[in-house]
Amino acid sequence: MPELPEVEVTRLSFADRIAGGRIESVRLGKPLRWPLGLRADQLVGRTVLAVRRRGKYLLLDLDEGLLLLHLGMSGSLRFADRQPPAGAHDHFDLVTSRGVLRLNDPRRFGAVVYAPGERSQEALKLLGRLGVEPLTEDFDLEAFHRGLKRRNAPIKQVLLAGELVVGVGNIYASEALFLAGIRPTLRASRISRRRAEQLRAAVRQVLARAVAQGGSTLRDFSNAQGEAGHFQLEAMVYDRAGQPCRVCASAVKSIRQGQRATYYCPNCQKS
DNA sequence: AAAAGCCCCTGGATGC
DNA sequence: TGCATCCAGGGGCTTT
């Protein structure tokens, strides 16, 4: 589900509301991808200072340590005044004096991990190899192009890997490549500087637009207030196999790359 | 070092 | 209606 836009939209929907909240209790459901990393009751009494995002991770800064949250494929957060009975897929509740943050994640690919500090082993293990943030000045064209030249894998998979630039998942990889007019199977090393520039701009444009639209709601994503996103309505190629390209009316094609579906227009993305 | 495959897990859609 | 199969916004880990 959640790529950078969905994670950022989620963050924006509860960061201000939870900030300053004192942790009153923690409820754990079924195991997530990794163990929490400390006893849940050790969080009680700490304060949530702020919520940041790094790639597809949310970082809850506490007055001591931080919580790293990942939504995996099917996770979503809700922030509410009260704590209703937990449903079958509610696997983490953070009850604070400002409200209750609840993670719902049917597939349980998500995670909530405690780290004593941002530079700790625990944090670096998850965040240490992430590429640059696409929506900041850090997304430097020259460095991006140099990185692409070093990879022979198809560009779609290089984007998904998140080692050069973070936050681009399966929806937005196809969308960005469409906007840039680049075929997803093209080897990254063969992308010219000019096309790298177009791709960089396309990644930024599509992610920013998706944030503005509240993210994409394919089946069950909603922000921490329960509101769905709308970007999926303006997707150019994602999940549109066989349908006419919105630019040239050619049939959108679907292929598989690394066990994931990729969508592109064979006419608008000739190479 | 980089690339390719394999899993983790549940549920919805589709087909017989 | 029942059951099998395939597929899904991710990504760490192991093997080539």
Coordinates of C-alpha atoms (C1' of nucleotides) in Angstrom, one line a residue:
Chain A
M1 CA 0.0 0.0 0.0
P2 CA 2.0 2.8 1.3
E3 CA 4.7 4.5 -0.7
L4 CA 6.2 7.9 0.2
P5 CA 3.0 9.9 -0.5
E6 CA 0.8 7.7 1.6
V7 CA 3.3 7.7 4.5
E8 CA 3.7 11.5 4.3
V9 CA -0.1 12.0 4.1
T10 CA -0.4 9.8 7.1
R11 CA 2.3 11.7 9.0
L12 CA 0.6 15.1 8.2
S13 CA -2.7 13.8 9.4
F14 CA -1.6 13.2 13.0
A15 CA 1.8 14.7 13.7
D16 CA 0.5 17.9 15.2
R17 CA -2.1 16.1 17.2
I18 CA 0.1 13.5 18.9
A19 CA 3.0 15.9 19.6
G20 CA 3.4 16.5 23.3
G21 CA 1.4 13.4 24.2
R22 CA 2.6 11.3 27.1
I23 CA 2.5 7.6 26.6
E24 CA 0.0 6.0 29.0
S25 CA 0.0 2.4 27.7
V26 CA 0.9 0.2 24.8
R27 CA -1.1 -2.7 23.4
L28 CA 0.6 -5.3 21.1
G29 CA -1.4 -7.6 18.9
K30 CA 0.0 -10.3 16.7
P31 CA 3.7 -10.2 15.9
L32 CA 4.7 -7.8 13.1
R33 CA 7.8 -8.1 11.0
W34 CA 10.2 -7.5 13.8
P35 CA 9.9 -7.5 17.6
L36 CA 9.5 -4.1 19.3
G37 CA 12.9 -4.2 20.8
L38 CA 12.0 -3.4 24.4
R39 CA 9.3 -4.2 26.8
A40 CA 6.2 -2.3 25.9
D41 CA 5.8 -1.0 29.5
Q42 CA 9.2 0.7 29.2
L43 CA 7.6 3.2 26.9
V44 CA 5.1 4.3 29.4
G45 CA 5.8 7.8 30.7
R46 CA 7.7 8.9 27.7
T47 CA 6.6 11.8 25.6
V48 CA 6.1 11.9 21.8
L49 CA 7.9 15.1 20.7
A50 CA 7.4 15.0 16.9
V51 CA 6.8 12.7 13.9
R52 CA 9.2 12.7 11.0
R53 CA 9.5 10.6 7.9
R54 CA 12.5 9.0 6.3
G55 CA 11.6 7.1 3.0
K56 CA 8.6 5.0 3.9
Y57 CA 9.4 5.0 7.6
L58 CA 7.8 7.2 10.2
L59 CA 10.0 8.3 13.1
L60 CA 8.3 9.1 16.3
D61 CA 10.7 11.1 18.3
L62 CA 10.4 10.5 22.0
D63 CA 12.0 12.4 24.8
E64 CA 14.2 9.3 25.1
G65 CA 14.7 7.2 22.0
L66 CA 12.4 6.9 19.0
L67 CA 9.9 4.5 17.4
L68 CA 10.3 3.5 13.8
L69 CA 7.1 2.6 12.1
H70 CA 6.7 0.9 8.7
L71 CA 3.4 0.2 7.1
G72 CA 4.5 -2.7 4.9
M73 CA 2.0 -3.6 2.2
S74 CA -1.2 -3.3 4.0
G75 CA -0.7 -1.2 7.1
S76 CA -2.4 2.0 8.0
L77 CA -2.5 4.2 11.0
R78 CA -5.4 5.8 12.8
F79 CA -5.3 8.5 15.4
A80 CA -8.4 8.9 17.6
D81 CA -9.4 10.4 20.9
R82 CA -10.4 7.0 22.3
Q83 CA -9.3 3.4 22.1
P84 CA -12.1 1.3 20.7
P85 CA -11.9 -2.5 21.1
A86 CA -9.2 -3.9 18.9
G87 CA -10.1 -5.5 15.6
A88 CA -8.5 -8.7 14.3
H89 CA -5.8 -6.7 12.4
D90 CA -5.1 -4.0 15.0
H91 CA -1.6 -5.0 16.1
F92 CA -0.2 -1.9 17.9
D93 CA -1.9 0.8 20.0
L94 CA 0.1 3.7 21.4
V95 CA -2.2 5.3 24.0
T96 CA -1.1 8.8 24.8
S97 CA -2.6 11.8 26.6
R98 CA -3.3 13.4 23.3
G99 CA -5.0 10.3 21.7
V100 CA -4.5 6.8 20.5
L101 CA -2.3 5.9 17.6
R102 CA -3.4 2.5 16.2
L103 CA -1.7 0.4 13.5
N104 CA -4.0 -1.8 11.4
D105 CA -2.1 -4.3 9.2
P106 CA -3.7 -7.4 7.9
R107 CA -0.6 -8.9 6.3
R108 CA 1.7 -7.9 9.1
F109 CA 4.6 -6.9 6.8
G110 CA 4.7 -3.7 8.8
A111 CA 6.8 -3.0 11.8
V112 CA 7.2 -0.9 15.0
V113 CA 10.7 -0.9 16.3
Y114 CA 12.2 1.0 19.2
A115 CA 15.7 2.5 18.8
P116 CA 17.5 4.3 21.6
G117 CA 18.8 6.9 19.1
E118 CA 18.9 7.8 15.5
R119 CA 22.5 6.7 15.2
S120 CA 21.9 3.5 17.1
Q121 CA 22.5 0.1 15.6
E122 CA 18.8 -0.6 15.7
A123 CA 18.0 2.6 13.7
L124 CA 20.9 2.3 11.3
K125 CA 19.9 -1.3 10.5
L126 CA 16.7 -0.1 9.0
L127 CA 17.6 3.4 7.8
G128 CA 21.3 3.2 7.1
R129 CA 21.2 2.2 3.5
L130 CA 18.4 4.4 2.3
G131 CA 18.9 6.7 -0.7
V132 CA 18.2 10.4 -0.8
E133 CA 14.8 12.0 -0.1
P134 CA 13.3 12.8 -3.5
L135 CA 11.4 16.0 -2.4
T136 CA 14.4 17.7 -0.9
E137 CA 17.5 19.5 -2.3
D138 CA 19.4 16.3 -1.5
F139 CA 18.0 14.8 -4.7
D140 CA 21.0 15.9 -6.7
L141 CA 20.9 15.3 -10.5
E142 CA 24.6 14.6 -10.9
A143 CA 24.7 12.1 -8.1
F144 CA 21.5 10.5 -9.4
H145 CA 22.9 10.2 -12.9
R146 CA 26.2 8.7 -11.5
G147 CA 24.2 6.2 -9.5
L148 CA 22.2 5.2 -12.5
K149 CA 25.3 4.7 -14.6
R150 CA 26.6 2.2 -12.0
R151 CA 23.5 -0.1 -12.4
N152 CA 22.7 -2.5 -15.1
A153 CA 19.3 -3.5 -13.7
P154 CA 16.1 -2.3 -15.4
I155 CA 15.4 1.3 -14.3
K156 CA 12.1 0.3 -12.8
Q157 CA 13.8 -2.0 -10.3
V158 CA 16.5 0.5 -9.6
L159 CA 13.9 3.0 -8.5
L160 CA 12.1 0.4 -6.4
A161 CA 15.2 -0.6 -4.6
G162 CA 15.4 2.7 -2.9
E163 CA 19.2 2.8 -2.7
L164 CA 19.5 5.9 -5.0
V165 CA 16.3 7.6 -4.1
V166 CA 13.7 6.5 -1.5
G167 CA 10.0 6.5 -1.4
V168 CA 9.2 5.3 -5.0
G169 CA 7.1 2.1 -4.8
N170 CA 5.3 0.1 -7.4
I171 CA 2.6 2.6 -8.3
Y172 CA 4.8 5.7 -8.5
A173 CA 7.7 3.9 -10.3
S174 CA 5.4 3.1 -13.2
E175 CA 3.9 6.6 -13.1
A176 CA 7.2 8.4 -13.0
L177 CA 8.6 6.4 -15.8
F178 CA 5.5 7.2 -17.9
L179 CA 5.9 11.0 -17.2
A180 CA 9.6 10.8 -18.1
G181 CA 8.8 8.8 -21.3
I182 CA 11.2 6.0 -20.3
R183 CA 10.5 2.3 -20.8
P184 CA 10.7 0.5 -17.5
T185 CA 12.9 -2.3 -18.9
L186 CA 15.6 0.1 -20.0
R187 CA 18.9 -0.6 -18.2
A188 CA 19.6 2.2 -15.7
S189 CA 23.2 2.5 -17.0
R190 CA 22.0 3.5 -20.4
I191 CA 20.0 6.5 -19.3
S192 CA 21.5 9.8 -20.5
R193 CA 22.0 12.8 -18.3
R194 CA 19.2 14.5 -20.1
R195 CA 16.8 11.6 -19.4
A196 CA 18.0 11.3 -15.9
E197 CA 17.0 14.9 -15.5
Q198 CA 13.6 14.2 -16.9
L199 CA 13.2 11.2 -14.6
R200 CA 14.3 13.2 -11.5
A201 CA 11.7 15.8 -12.3
A202 CA 9.0 13.2 -13.0
V203 CA 9.7 11.4 -9.7
R204 CA 9.4 14.7 -7.8
Q205 CA 6.3 15.8 -9.7
V206 CA 4.4 12.5 -9.3
L207 CA 5.2 12.2 -5.6
A208 CA 4.3 15.8 -4.8
R209 CA 1.1 15.5 -6.7
A210 CA 0.2 12.3 -4.9
V211 CA 0.8 13.9 -1.6
A212 CA -1.5 16.8 -2.6
Q213 CA -4.2 14.3 -3.6
G214 CA -4.0 12.5 -0.2
G215 CA -2.1 9.5 -1.7
S216 CA -3.6 6.5 -3.6
T217 CA -6.4 4.4 -2.1
L218 CA -6.4 1.1 -4.0
R219 CA -8.2 -1.0 -1.5
D220 CA -7.8 0.1 2.1
F221 CA -5.4 3.0 2.5
S222 CA -6.6 5.9 4.6
N223 CA -4.8 8.6 6.5
A224 CA -4.8 8.7 10.3
Q225 CA -8.2 10.5 10.2
G226 CA -9.7 7.7 8.1
E227 CA -9.8 9.7 4.9
A228 CA -9.0 8.0 1.6
G229 CA -6.7 9.3 -1.1
H230 CA -7.6 10.2 -4.7
F231 CA -4.4 9.9 -6.7
Q232 CA -5.4 6.5 -8.2
L233 CA -8.1 8.3 -10.2
E234 CA -5.5 10.2 -12.1
A235 CA -2.9 7.5 -12.6
M236 CA -1.7 7.4 -16.2
V237 CA -0.7 3.7 -16.4
Y238 CA -0.8 1.9 -13.0
D239 CA -3.4 -0.8 -12.9
R240 CA -4.7 0.2 -16.4
A241 CA -3.6 -2.8 -18.5
G242 CA -5.4 -2.9 -21.8
Q243 CA -7.0 0.5 -21.3
P244 CA -6.2 3.4 -23.6
C245 CA -3.2 5.6 -22.8
R246 CA -4.5 8.9 -21.6
V247 CA -2.1 10.6 -23.9
C248 CA -2.0 8.6 -27.2
A249 CA -4.8 6.0 -26.7
S250 CA -2.5 3.1 -27.3
A251 CA -3.3 0.1 -25.1
V252 CA -1.4 0.2 -21.8
K253 CA 0.8 -2.8 -21.3
S254 CA 1.5 -4.9 -18.2
I255 CA 4.6 -6.9 -17.7
R256 CA 6.3 -8.5 -14.6
Q257 CA 9.6 -7.3 -13.3
G258 CA 11.0 -9.0 -10.2
Q259 CA 7.7 -10.5 -9.2
R260 CA 5.9 -7.1 -9.4
A261 CA 3.6 -5.8 -12.0
T262 CA 4.8 -2.9 -14.2
Y263 CA 2.6 -0.8 -16.4
Y264 CA 3.7 1.4 -19.3
C265 CA 2.5 2.8 -22.7
P266 CA 4.5 1.1 -25.5
N267 CA 4.0 4.2 -27.6
C268 CA 4.8 7.0 -25.2
Q269 CA 7.7 5.0 -23.7
K270 CA 9.5 3.6 -26.7
S271 CA 12.9 3.3 -24.9
Chain B
dA1 C1' 29.2 -5.1 -5.6
dA2 C1' 25.2 -5.9 -7.9
dA3 C1' 21.4 -8.7 -9.5
dA4 C1' 17.8 -12.1 -9.1
dG5 C1' 14.7 -15.1 -6.2
dC6 C1' 12.5 -16.2 -2.1
dC7 C1' 9.9 -15.3 1.6
dC8 C1' 7.0 -13.2 5.4
dC9 C1' 1.1 -13.0 5.8
dT10 C1' -4.0 -12.3 4.9
dG11 C1' -7.8 -11.5 2.0
dG12 C1' -10.2 -10.4 -2.3
dA13 C1' -11.1 -11.6 -7.1
dT14 C1' -11.4 -15.0 -10.4
dG15 C1' -12.1 -19.5 -12.4
dC16 C1' -13.6 -24.3 -12.5
Chain C
dT1 C1' -21.7 -22.9 -2.9
dG2 C1' -17.0 -24.7 -2.4
dC3 C1' -12.3 -24.9 -3.4
dA4 C1' -8.0 -23.8 -5.8
dT5 C1' -5.2 -20.4 -7.8
dC6 C1' -3.4 -15.9 -8.4
dC7 C1' -2.5 -11.4 -7.0
dA8 C1' -1.7 -7.2 -3.9
dG9 C1' 1.1 0.2 -2.2
dG10 C1' 7.4 -3.7 0.7
dG11 C1' 11.8 -5.1 1.5
dG12 C1' 15.2 -7.9 4.1
dC13 C1' 17.9 -12.0 3.4
dT14 C1' 20.2 -15.5 0.8
dT15 C1' 22.0 -17.2 -3.3
dT16 C1' 24.2 -16.4 -7.8

